Amino acid sequence: MSNTMWGGRFESGPDAIMAEINASIDFDRRLYRQDITASKAHAAMLADQGIISAADADAIGRGLDAVLAEIEAGTFEFSRALEDIHMNVESRLAVLIGPAAGRLHTARSRNDQVATDFKLWVRDAIDGLDGRLADYQRALAETALAHAGTVMPGFTHLQTAQPVTFGHHLLAYVEMAARDRGRLADARTRLNECPLGSAALAGTSFPLDRHKTAAALGFARPTANSLDAVSDRDFVLETLSAAAITAMHLSRFAEEIVIWTSPLVGFLKLSDKFTTGSSIMPQKRNPDAAELVRAKTGRICGALTALLMVMKGLPLAYQKDMQEDKEGAMDALAALDLSLVAMTGMVRDMTPDTERMRAAAGAGYATATDLADWLVRVLKMPFREAHHVTGRIVQAAEKAGVDLADLPLAAMQAVEPRITEAVFGVLTVDAAVESRASYGGTAPANVRSQATAWLERLAAG
Ligand code: ARG
């Protein structure tokens, strides 16, 4: 039997494999709410414009509500033969209300319908992610405030560089999350134009009011070019790009959690809530959640790459290739949502070993830059010369097997005779972080005011 929705010129049904390759219902069923909302807006507008009768629009509206209720109750039977969510809904509507259902598809096509539905879905997903990112920022800023003065080593090349505070480190991720939210918001603004009424590709001869449906669905305006409207998937690509960057940021922090919870480093502990044991090694406490956040980045970036590859060779206008936009994007945005919840949980769960962090901050000659800066400030030495002198003092400390703060003054004076006792004032890790009070620097007072400012901003929404 040929398809009841489009089978007028077909004599026989499709090959069995067509249901497998052609049907998208297994994943696009998740668009049911958006599909029904958009259809109701379309039907109401058709009636307002006198294109269908008010009675038919009423029947369609009530019928669509009934379909929605069936889907939400789990009693709706999805059919692969009906390919996708659009035809599943319309076909059920026909069973429920009879011939009036056939008027719903006036002046539209599945091409503008699917673009509209998916924009609505992606828009909701962006709003959800924005809330998750705000929760994540709040957890980071609260922990940063509590640890504004907790000293730890800062690293470059994963080598001890200069002391920083744990709070400062956490606030770095708050900034990244703020830019991630900005990118998602930009994507949302750009996608917020309504394709509905573009019909198959060329627009329609019916006297639609596209501004009315756009407004009813919360779009800023209708799309301006019907060919572009049904061919555009860059709203998905842009959202996936923002998601991939967000995931990359989460992955960097996840990697740090993995490193910091290793017994070799021991800066952080995660509780039983966010670790797992080994089935063979009883001593193990593995940071699985962090590892999985790191790993999920792969599929999120993968979805972006996959859709870029799908789109890059497509001539205008709609091509069935574009149906492949949904599965990867839905999977990727769900993975990001999960990753954000897990990261927020880990931030709230983590206990820093502040003694160990402080000890590590003091090791590795982390205050060598402070010594060089002292030589510049007090002895008026050019920085390059101070760098060289400090290098020789570090060498002496290394030979003596002590930290800079424990090297006798005489040993320093052997390198530079003008050095005085006062130099020891800048060689502690606390002095090092406190002195870095430049705007955006790691000084505890800076961190405290930045964390407080973030928490106020987040509370204001
Ligand atoms: N399931 C399709 C998709 O997701 C809907 C649009 C189909 N349009 C068509 N002309 N075959 O892209």
XYZ file of C-alpha atoms and ligand atoms in Angstrom:
473
model
C 0.000 0.000 0.000
C 1.321 3.449 -0.809
C 1.775 6.179 1.812
C -1.484 7.840 2.849
C 0.206 11.248 3.227
C 1.984 11.517 -0.085
C 1.196 8.325 -2.007
C -1.176 9.715 -4.648
C 1.106 8.914 -7.577
C 2.604 5.773 -6.052
C 1.287 2.311 -6.774
C 3.128 0.139 -4.327
C 4.682 0.644 -0.915
C 8.343 1.199 -0.157
C 10.934 -1.515 0.281
C 11.252 -2.703 3.860
C 14.658 -1.086 4.171
C 13.090 2.315 3.460
C 11.402 2.278 6.852
C 14.839 1.781 8.372
C 16.748 4.433 6.467
C 13.963 6.941 5.852
C 12.085 6.998 9.137
C 13.180 9.586 11.664
C 10.403 8.949 14.167
C 12.719 7.094 16.559
C 14.441 10.379 17.392
C 12.252 13.215 16.076
C 9.352 12.035 18.251
C 11.032 14.244 20.836
C 9.779 17.227 18.817
C 6.143 16.344 19.507
C 5.388 19.314 21.747
C 6.998 21.826 19.394
C 5.253 20.228 16.411
C 1.839 20.475 18.035
C 2.408 24.032 19.286
C 3.490 25.187 15.825
C 0.552 23.419 14.153
C -1.929 25.070 16.490
C -0.460 28.499 15.754
C -0.592 27.771 12.016
C -4.231 26.595 12.114
C -5.334 29.610 14.166
C -3.634 31.959 11.716
C -5.215 30.170 8.704
C -8.638 30.735 10.266
C -7.916 34.372 11.112
C -6.940 34.921 7.498
C -10.111 33.229 6.252
C -8.110 30.437 4.610
C -9.857 27.729 6.633
C -13.097 27.993 8.615
C -13.122 28.829 12.319
C -14.945 25.546 12.946
C -12.185 23.545 11.254
C -9.478 25.463 13.133
C -11.307 24.739 16.367
C -11.565 21.052 15.604
C -7.862 20.987 14.644
C -6.871 22.775 17.863
C -8.884 20.429 20.056
C -7.714 17.400 18.125
C -4.068 18.441 18.511
C -4.596 18.844 22.254
C -5.940 15.299 22.340
C -2.909 14.014 20.415
C -0.620 15.821 22.874
C -2.434 14.227 25.800
C -2.087 10.770 24.246
C 1.646 11.234 23.658
C 2.210 12.497 27.186
C 0.158 9.648 28.634
C 2.275 7.166 26.660
C -0.714 5.738 24.819
C 0.158 7.172 21.383
C 1.300 4.571 18.880
C 4.204 5.890 16.820
C 4.484 4.397 13.358
C 7.677 4.065 11.340
C 5.660 3.774 8.155
C 4.556 7.353 8.827
C 8.234 8.363 8.806
C 8.370 11.267 11.185
C 6.685 13.157 13.995
C 4.899 15.502 11.596
C 3.074 12.755 9.738
C 2.469 10.707 12.865
C 0.695 13.629 14.508
C -1.288 14.601 11.415
C -2.349 11.062 10.716
C -3.636 10.584 14.251
C -5.402 13.935 14.007
C -7.250 12.636 10.949
C -8.417 9.598 12.890
C -9.604 11.812 15.747
C -11.321 14.652 13.857
C -11.870 13.397 10.305
C -11.472 15.406 7.077
C -10.832 18.781 8.775
C -7.388 17.421 9.672
C -6.509 17.510 5.999
C -6.781 21.321 6.010
C -3.983 21.804 8.538
C -1.261 21.315 5.946
C -2.574 24.198 3.805
C 0.196 26.675 2.957
C 2.931 24.761 4.696
C 5.248 21.861 4.010
C 7.183 19.525 6.219
C 10.228 21.529 5.179
C 9.197 24.732 6.934
C 7.486 22.678 9.622
C 10.601 20.751 10.624
C 12.776 23.867 10.556
C 10.288 25.607 12.844
C 9.924 22.648 15.215
C 13.646 22.146 15.547
C 14.297 25.834 16.116
C 11.759 25.759 18.934
C 13.424 22.644 20.344
C 16.965 24.061 20.130
C 15.748 27.311 21.685
C 14.367 25.374 24.670
C 17.612 23.412 24.919
C 19.628 26.651 24.973
C 17.441 28.009 27.780
C 17.968 24.810 29.758
C 21.737 24.918 29.270
C 21.866 28.555 30.308
C 20.246 27.639 33.630
C 22.704 24.775 34.107
C 25.642 27.065 33.387
C 24.354 29.582 35.920
C 24.140 26.821 38.569
C 27.685 25.778 37.713
C 28.929 29.364 38.004
C 27.190 29.761 41.359
C 28.836 26.612 42.744
C 32.239 27.785 41.493
C 31.869 31.322 42.850
C 30.687 30.120 46.266
C 33.633 27.742 46.545
C 35.966 30.470 45.285
C 34.752 32.830 48.001
C 35.388 30.185 50.660
C 38.892 29.648 49.274
C 39.872 33.193 48.350
C 42.967 32.872 50.513
C 43.774 29.183 49.951
C 47.221 29.151 48.379
C 48.136 26.616 45.730
C 50.746 26.444 43.013
C 49.826 27.922 39.661
C 51.260 26.007 36.719
C 52.460 26.668 33.222
C 53.617 23.659 31.193
C 52.297 21.740 34.242
C 55.465 22.954 35.993
C 55.198 24.979 39.199
C 55.059 28.622 38.101
C 53.853 31.080 40.775
C 51.581 30.746 43.789
C 47.927 31.493 43.121
C 44.799 30.978 45.181
C 42.379 28.112 44.715
C 39.579 30.678 44.559
C 41.296 32.489 41.710
C 41.659 29.226 39.815
C 37.952 28.442 40.224
C 36.941 31.933 39.103
C 38.810 31.330 35.844
C 36.145 28.717 35.054
C 33.373 31.153 36.004
C 34.688 33.518 33.314
C 34.779 30.729 30.724
C 31.211 29.748 31.603
C 30.151 33.394 31.201
C 31.524 33.462 27.665
C 29.850 30.103 26.983
C 26.534 31.577 28.093
C 27.150 34.585 25.858
C 27.764 32.370 22.843
C 24.580 30.384 23.489
C 22.627 33.622 23.913
C 24.006 34.907 20.602
C 22.966 31.685 18.887
C 19.507 32.039 20.419
C 19.108 35.605 19.157
C 20.149 34.668 15.632
C 17.962 31.561 15.433
C 14.878 33.379 16.653
C 13.258 33.933 13.250
C 10.276 31.826 12.237
C 10.458 29.686 9.058
C 6.776 28.692 9.191
C 4.917 29.717 6.044
C 7.985 29.434 3.826
C 6.241 26.252 2.663
C 8.278 23.794 0.587
C 10.809 26.340 -0.671
C 9.202 29.170 -2.604
C 6.612 30.581 -0.239
C 2.893 30.182 -0.877
C 0.043 31.714 -2.853
C -2.217 31.788 0.226
C -2.586 35.133 2.043
C -0.750 34.109 5.223
C 0.118 36.324 8.127
C 3.575 35.035 8.934
C 4.120 37.794 11.475
C 1.215 36.421 13.473
C 2.557 32.844 13.660
C 6.057 34.134 14.386
C 4.766 36.176 17.317
C 2.539 33.368 18.589
C 5.577 31.075 18.771
C 7.792 33.634 20.504
C 9.958 34.392 17.482
C 11.214 37.930 16.939
C 10.099 37.944 13.297
C 9.478 35.656 10.307
C 12.476 34.603 8.212
C 12.935 36.868 5.194
C 13.808 34.355 2.465
C 11.854 31.143 1.968
C 14.744 29.290 0.299
C 17.087 30.162 3.135
C 14.471 29.352 5.772
C 14.026 25.721 4.740
C 17.726 25.175 3.963
C 19.244 26.738 7.048
C 20.704 24.517 9.691
C 23.301 26.947 10.934
C 21.163 27.536 14.013
C 22.005 23.935 14.929
C 25.658 24.325 13.936
C 26.068 27.527 15.902
C 24.475 26.002 18.981
C 26.657 22.907 18.636
C 29.747 25.124 18.263
C 28.871 26.915 21.477
C 28.183 23.534 23.082
C 31.513 22.120 21.878
C 33.418 25.074 23.329
C 31.518 24.750 26.596
C 32.278 21.024 26.710
C 35.937 21.717 25.986
C 36.029 24.070 28.984
C 34.384 21.475 31.207
C 36.831 18.891 29.937
C 39.835 21.005 30.916
C 38.514 21.321 34.452
C 37.614 17.621 34.524
C 41.191 16.841 33.525
C 42.452 18.973 36.410
C 40.157 17.133 38.797
C 41.586 13.839 37.560
C 45.146 15.095 38.076
C 44.448 16.769 41.403
C 42.715 13.732 42.904
C 45.585 11.440 41.925
C 47.545 10.365 45.020
C 50.629 11.697 43.214
C 49.227 15.217 43.559
C 46.599 14.942 46.284
C 45.214 18.479 46.063
C 41.569 17.396 46.071
C 39.348 14.709 47.441
C 35.981 13.739 46.009
C 33.573 11.916 48.290
C 31.851 8.587 47.748
C 29.207 10.522 45.818
C 31.418 11.214 42.807
C 33.914 8.350 42.824
C 33.788 4.635 42.210
C 35.792 1.707 43.495
C 37.630 -0.998 41.615
C 36.329 -4.544 41.463
C 39.822 -5.875 42.102
C 41.870 -3.159 43.853
C 40.267 -2.397 47.210
C 42.225 0.821 47.799
C 40.903 2.572 44.676
C 38.768 5.673 44.482
C 38.385 6.573 40.832
C 37.165 9.971 39.561
C 34.842 8.407 36.974
C 32.461 11.340 36.697
C 35.301 13.710 35.811
C 36.672 11.219 33.310
C 33.256 10.864 31.675
C 32.774 14.626 31.428
C 36.162 14.721 29.692
C 35.068 11.918 27.364
C 31.631 13.342 26.507
C 33.398 16.275 24.881
C 34.262 13.828 22.108
C 30.707 13.149 21.094
C 29.707 16.806 21.399
C 32.518 17.913 19.075
C 31.708 14.888 16.921
C 28.095 16.011 16.445
C 29.307 19.438 15.300
C 31.767 17.942 12.824
C 29.220 15.420 11.562
C 26.617 18.100 10.804
C 29.169 20.398 9.183
C 30.025 17.496 6.883
C 26.349 16.775 6.172
C 25.657 20.394 5.232
C 28.747 21.400 3.338
C 27.761 19.975 -0.062
C 24.024 20.588 -0.077
C 22.562 22.744 -2.822
C 19.472 24.794 -1.947
C 16.836 24.104 -0.801
C 15.724 21.231 1.466
C 17.519 17.900 1.060
C 16.717 14.785 3.036
C 20.304 14.794 4.263
C 19.176 17.486 6.656
C 17.112 14.995 8.604
C 20.465 13.840 10.000
C 20.709 17.100 11.973
C 18.617 15.935 14.900
C 20.021 12.710 16.292
C 23.537 14.005 16.876
C 22.420 17.404 18.134
C 19.924 15.934 20.581
C 22.515 13.501 21.861
C 25.180 16.202 22.147
C 23.018 18.720 23.985
C 21.815 16.030 26.386
C 25.434 15.005 27.024
C 26.353 18.611 27.744
C 23.416 19.031 30.105
C 24.468 15.901 31.993
C 28.104 17.018 32.085
C 27.126 20.379 33.568
C 25.060 18.773 36.314
C 27.918 16.383 37.112
C 30.518 19.167 37.179
C 28.353 21.334 39.424
C 27.952 18.373 41.749
C 31.705 17.760 41.826
C 32.468 21.413 42.558
C 30.116 21.265 45.530
C 31.551 17.922 46.617
C 35.285 18.560 46.367
C 37.439 19.013 49.458
C 40.789 20.651 48.838
C 43.759 19.499 50.922
C 44.798 23.040 51.783
C 47.975 21.993 53.625
C 49.198 19.997 50.696
C 48.368 22.785 48.255
C 50.227 25.309 50.399
C 53.272 23.040 50.708
C 53.315 22.474 46.943
C 52.972 26.212 46.342
C 56.103 26.817 48.396
C 58.108 24.084 46.696
C 59.691 24.345 43.272
C 60.989 27.886 43.863
C 57.576 29.306 43.093
C 58.548 32.689 44.592
C 61.565 33.158 42.320
C 59.675 35.824 40.327
C 58.995 37.656 43.598
C 62.724 37.703 44.334
C 63.460 39.064 40.866
C 60.718 41.711 41.271
C 62.268 42.701 44.653
C 65.655 43.198 42.999
C 64.001 45.446 40.420
C 61.964 47.393 42.953
C 64.510 47.800 45.765
C 67.882 47.616 44.008
C 66.585 49.253 40.806
C 68.080 46.420 38.778
C 66.880 45.983 35.156
C 64.467 42.997 35.067
C 66.661 40.932 32.727
C 69.620 41.240 35.106
C 67.386 40.493 38.116
C 66.158 37.357 36.289
C 69.761 36.231 35.853
C 70.754 36.969 39.478
C 67.677 35.143 40.750
C 68.516 32.183 38.559
C 71.901 31.930 40.244
C 70.303 32.172 43.700
C 67.832 29.395 42.747
C 70.819 27.342 41.629
C 72.487 27.920 45.024
C 69.307 26.911 46.856
C 69.021 23.822 44.685
C 72.609 22.857 45.530
C 71.952 23.429 49.222
C 68.723 21.426 48.941
C 66.533 24.134 50.493
C 63.686 26.425 49.466
C 64.374 30.075 48.635
C 62.901 31.267 51.933
C 65.300 28.971 53.815
C 68.476 29.949 51.968
C 70.768 31.900 54.348
C 71.181 35.595 53.562
C 74.940 35.101 53.204
C 74.372 32.636 50.356
C 72.239 35.227 48.529
C 74.753 37.965 49.192
C 77.432 35.760 47.660
C 75.516 36.244 44.397
C 74.392 39.846 44.935
C 75.980 41.687 47.908
C 73.318 44.419 48.057
C 70.546 41.972 49.059
C 69.293 42.613 52.620
C 67.261 40.729 55.238
C 64.146 42.543 53.943
C 64.071 40.240 50.924
C 62.616 37.450 53.056
C 59.399 39.484 53.303
C 58.525 38.626 49.680
C 59.611 34.998 49.650
C 56.607 33.426 51.406
C 53.673 32.137 49.377
C 51.248 34.381 51.238
C 53.295 37.470 50.440
C 53.480 36.288 46.833
C 49.714 36.033 46.346
C 48.945 39.162 48.368
C 51.310 41.238 46.245
C 49.522 40.297 43.019
C 46.777 42.828 43.470
C 46.814 44.095 39.879
C 43.335 44.100 38.303
C 42.386 40.473 37.660
C 45.320 39.201 39.729
C 45.304 36.406 42.304
C 45.453 38.503 45.521
C 42.904 37.161 48.041
C 41.233 40.576 48.311
C 40.711 40.596 44.520
C 39.343 37.064 44.552
C 36.970 37.898 47.386
C 35.535 40.923 45.609
C 35.319 39.148 42.231
C 33.561 36.121 43.755
C 31.139 38.395 45.599
C 30.441 40.389 42.443
C 29.735 37.175 40.531
C 27.367 35.894 43.212
C 25.473 39.189 43.149
C 25.272 39.129 39.358
C 24.054 35.523 39.413
C 21.443 36.274 42.070
C 20.169 39.172 39.991
C 19.714 36.662 37.129
N 11.703 14.165 8.786
C 12.107 15.216 7.912
C 13.349 15.908 8.475
O 13.569 15.787 9.611
C 11.014 16.209 7.747
C 11.046 16.964 6.447
C 10.756 16.053 5.314
N 10.517 16.762 4.103
C 10.466 16.143 2.947
N 10.228 16.838 1.946
N 10.748 14.866 2.839
O 14.079 16.570 7.758
